Amino acid sequence: MKNALITGITGQDGSFLAELLLSKGYNVYGLYRRKSKQDYGNINHLVNKVTMIEGDLTDQPSLINALKISQPDEVYNLAAQSFVGTSFTQPVYTTEIDALGVLHLLEAIRNTKPDAKFYQASTSELFGGLNDGLCNENTPFYPRSPYGIAKQFGHWITINYRESYNMFACAGILFNHESERRGKEFVTRKITSTLAAIKNGDVDCLELGNISAKRDWGHAEDYVKAMWMMLQQDKAEEFVIASGETHSVREFTQKAFEYAGYDLHFEGEGINEIGIDAKSGKVIVRINSEFYRPAEVDILIGDASKAKERLLWSHDVSFDELVRRMVSHDLASYKQLIT
Ligand code: NAP
Ligand code: GDD
């Protein structure tokens, strides 16, 4: 039986990965941060099946302790300050976790359990501003946020530890993936959770930023499978994981409202654009400049051919199905959502 240590186990991806590894018979250990009120987030349903170890990516002794307890065959580093917007308001904090945190963990593994296989959660935000076509493993990086720049350090230090110390360390360059467990500040979940509040008459309007931004969106459950597959290879390598389609925030919003029975049409431009429900004539989407970013990534679309050929990775959940699942979940659980 293999041991796996997951950092960021309480997050969206950590919870799906924990479920996947448990289903494969792993002993799963999770690093979690102490909170004033104990709450295991997305893994409340799993706490009796995994071993939780208190720690923080910025505190190396706690990482060494976690490695000594878990004796992992595989380490998945999913912990991060993962919200791009917050990386502009808290750039130093973000860098300490998303850049230096990776180094703390790699160095702890090198000294404690150097034969453990290591997965680093890299991101399509590395491609950032230069690319408007399909991005693959050879596309140059141009990050556009403190988050993207910190993640670029995490990416290269992972490769550097592989090349310097012969460790099995690799990074998955994952495009946006969402789910019913997504944090509510990310745009997809913000749309579906606010939609549920509008439908229930508690909120009048959804306020968004740049709705022309385009993203390559998939479902997180499909994407965590790729993380595991990367660590089952004989050789550590980088892989792009993406759906290969791109859609605007406007399109996501329109489809989400359509599933909930609205007929949403957009008119106007830029900050004056509004979304009107043709059935009721009400304005239900407005633009608020507060949600614009100082520097934007206008479009992302990924080419996962290498992962499809070499890992035999595929994704099952289409864009339409992703939107439908998130909307039905948030409508069905609205009462729990607000408590
Ligand atoms: P998430 O839901 O925001 O989860 C982040 C996790 O990191 C949480 O468990 C959080 O713990 C933990 N964490 C934050 N700071 C920490 C610290 N200092 N020490 C230890 N743990 C810390 O993110 P996600 O969507 O699951 O993403 C997982 C990883 O993939 C992240 O590294 C993210 O940057 C990367 N990524 C995500 C996507 C995507 O579209 N979802 C795409 C590419 C890459 P708390 O519960 O205590 O806050
Ligand atoms: N969050 C948010 N809120 N985004 C908005 C809003 C809004 O009200 N209005 C428009 N957007 C636009 C953002 O400007 C961005 O272009 C796009 O919607 C997606 O924003 P997020 O959902 O916050 O995700 P992200 O693409 O910035 O980052 C996510 O994906 C990365 C992979 O590409 C995160 O999961 C990162 O951790 C991940 O690395």
Short mmCIF file of C-alpha atoms and ligand atoms in Angstrom, two decimals, residues 82-84 123-125 147 176 182 185-187 190 207-210 213 215 249 291 293 296-297 300, ligand 2:
data_model
loop_
_atom_site.label_atom_id
_atom_site.label_comp_id
_atom_site.label_asym_id
_atom_site.label_seq_id
_atom_site.Cartn_x
_atom_site.Cartn_y
_atom_site.Cartn_z
CA SER A 82 -4.65 30.48 -5.51
CA PHE A 83 -6.76 33.58 -6.20
CA VAL A 84 -5.17 35.81 -8.85
CA THR A 123 -0.82 26.78 -13.98
CA SER A 124 -1.87 28.19 -17.34
CA GLU A 125 -1.38 31.61 -15.70
CA TYR A 147 0.40 34.86 -8.57
CA ASN A 176 -8.78 26.42 -15.26
CA ARG A 182 -14.90 25.84 -6.17
CA GLU A 185 -14.64 34.30 -5.30
CA PHE A 186 -13.63 32.55 -8.55
CA VAL A 187 -15.79 33.76 -11.41
CA LYS A 190 -19.47 33.51 -8.13
CA GLU A 207 -21.79 42.28 -10.52
CA LEU A 208 -18.82 41.20 -12.63
CA GLY A 209 -15.56 42.64 -13.99
CA ASN A 210 -14.10 41.89 -17.43
CA ALA A 213 -11.96 37.44 -20.71
CA ARG A 215 -10.79 30.75 -20.27
CA VAL A 249 -17.08 34.89 -18.93
CA PHE A 291 -13.59 43.43 -10.26
CA ARG A 293 -7.53 43.38 -12.52
CA GLU A 296 -5.44 40.88 -17.28
CA VAL A 297 -4.92 37.56 -19.05
CA LEU A 300 -6.29 31.04 -22.40
N1 GDD B 2 -12.94 36.26 -9.88
C1 GDD B 2 -13.58 37.06 -10.74
N2 GDD B 2 -14.64 37.82 -10.31
N3 GDD B 2 -13.16 37.08 -12.03
C2 GDD B 2 -13.84 37.85 -12.89
C3 GDD B 2 -14.94 38.63 -12.51
C4 GDD B 2 -15.35 38.61 -11.14
O1 GDD B 2 -16.28 39.28 -10.74
N4 GDD B 2 -15.40 39.26 -13.62
C5 GDD B 2 -14.63 38.88 -14.64
N5 GDD B 2 -13.67 38.03 -14.21
C6 GDD B 2 -12.60 37.45 -15.04
C7 GDD B 2 -11.20 37.62 -14.46
O2 GDD B 2 -10.73 38.96 -14.72
C8 GDD B 2 -10.46 36.53 -15.24
O3 GDD B 2 -10.12 37.01 -16.52
C9 GDD B 2 -11.52 35.43 -15.40
O4 GDD B 2 -12.78 36.03 -15.07
C10 GDD B 2 -11.31 34.19 -14.51
O5 GDD B 2 -11.09 34.63 -13.19
P1 GDD B 2 -11.01 33.59 -11.95
O6 GDD B 2 -12.19 32.70 -11.95
O7 GDD B 2 -10.73 34.38 -10.73
O8 GDD B 2 -9.79 32.64 -12.35
P2 GDD B 2 -8.34 32.93 -12.96
O9 GDD B 2 -8.36 32.49 -14.39
O10 GDD B 2 -7.88 34.29 -12.66
O11 GDD B 2 -7.42 31.93 -12.10
C11 GDD B 2 -7.80 30.57 -11.91
O12 GDD B 2 -7.25 29.75 -12.92
C12 GDD B 2 -5.81 29.68 -12.93
C13 GDD B 2 -5.44 28.78 -14.11
O13 GDD B 2 -5.45 29.50 -15.30
C14 GDD B 2 -7.31 30.15 -10.50
O14 GDD B 2 -7.84 28.87 -10.20
C15 GDD B 2 -5.79 30.05 -10.46
O15 GDD B 2 -5.39 29.47 -9.20
C16 GDD B 2 -5.33 29.12 -11.60
O16 GDD B 2 -3.94 29.01 -11.61
#
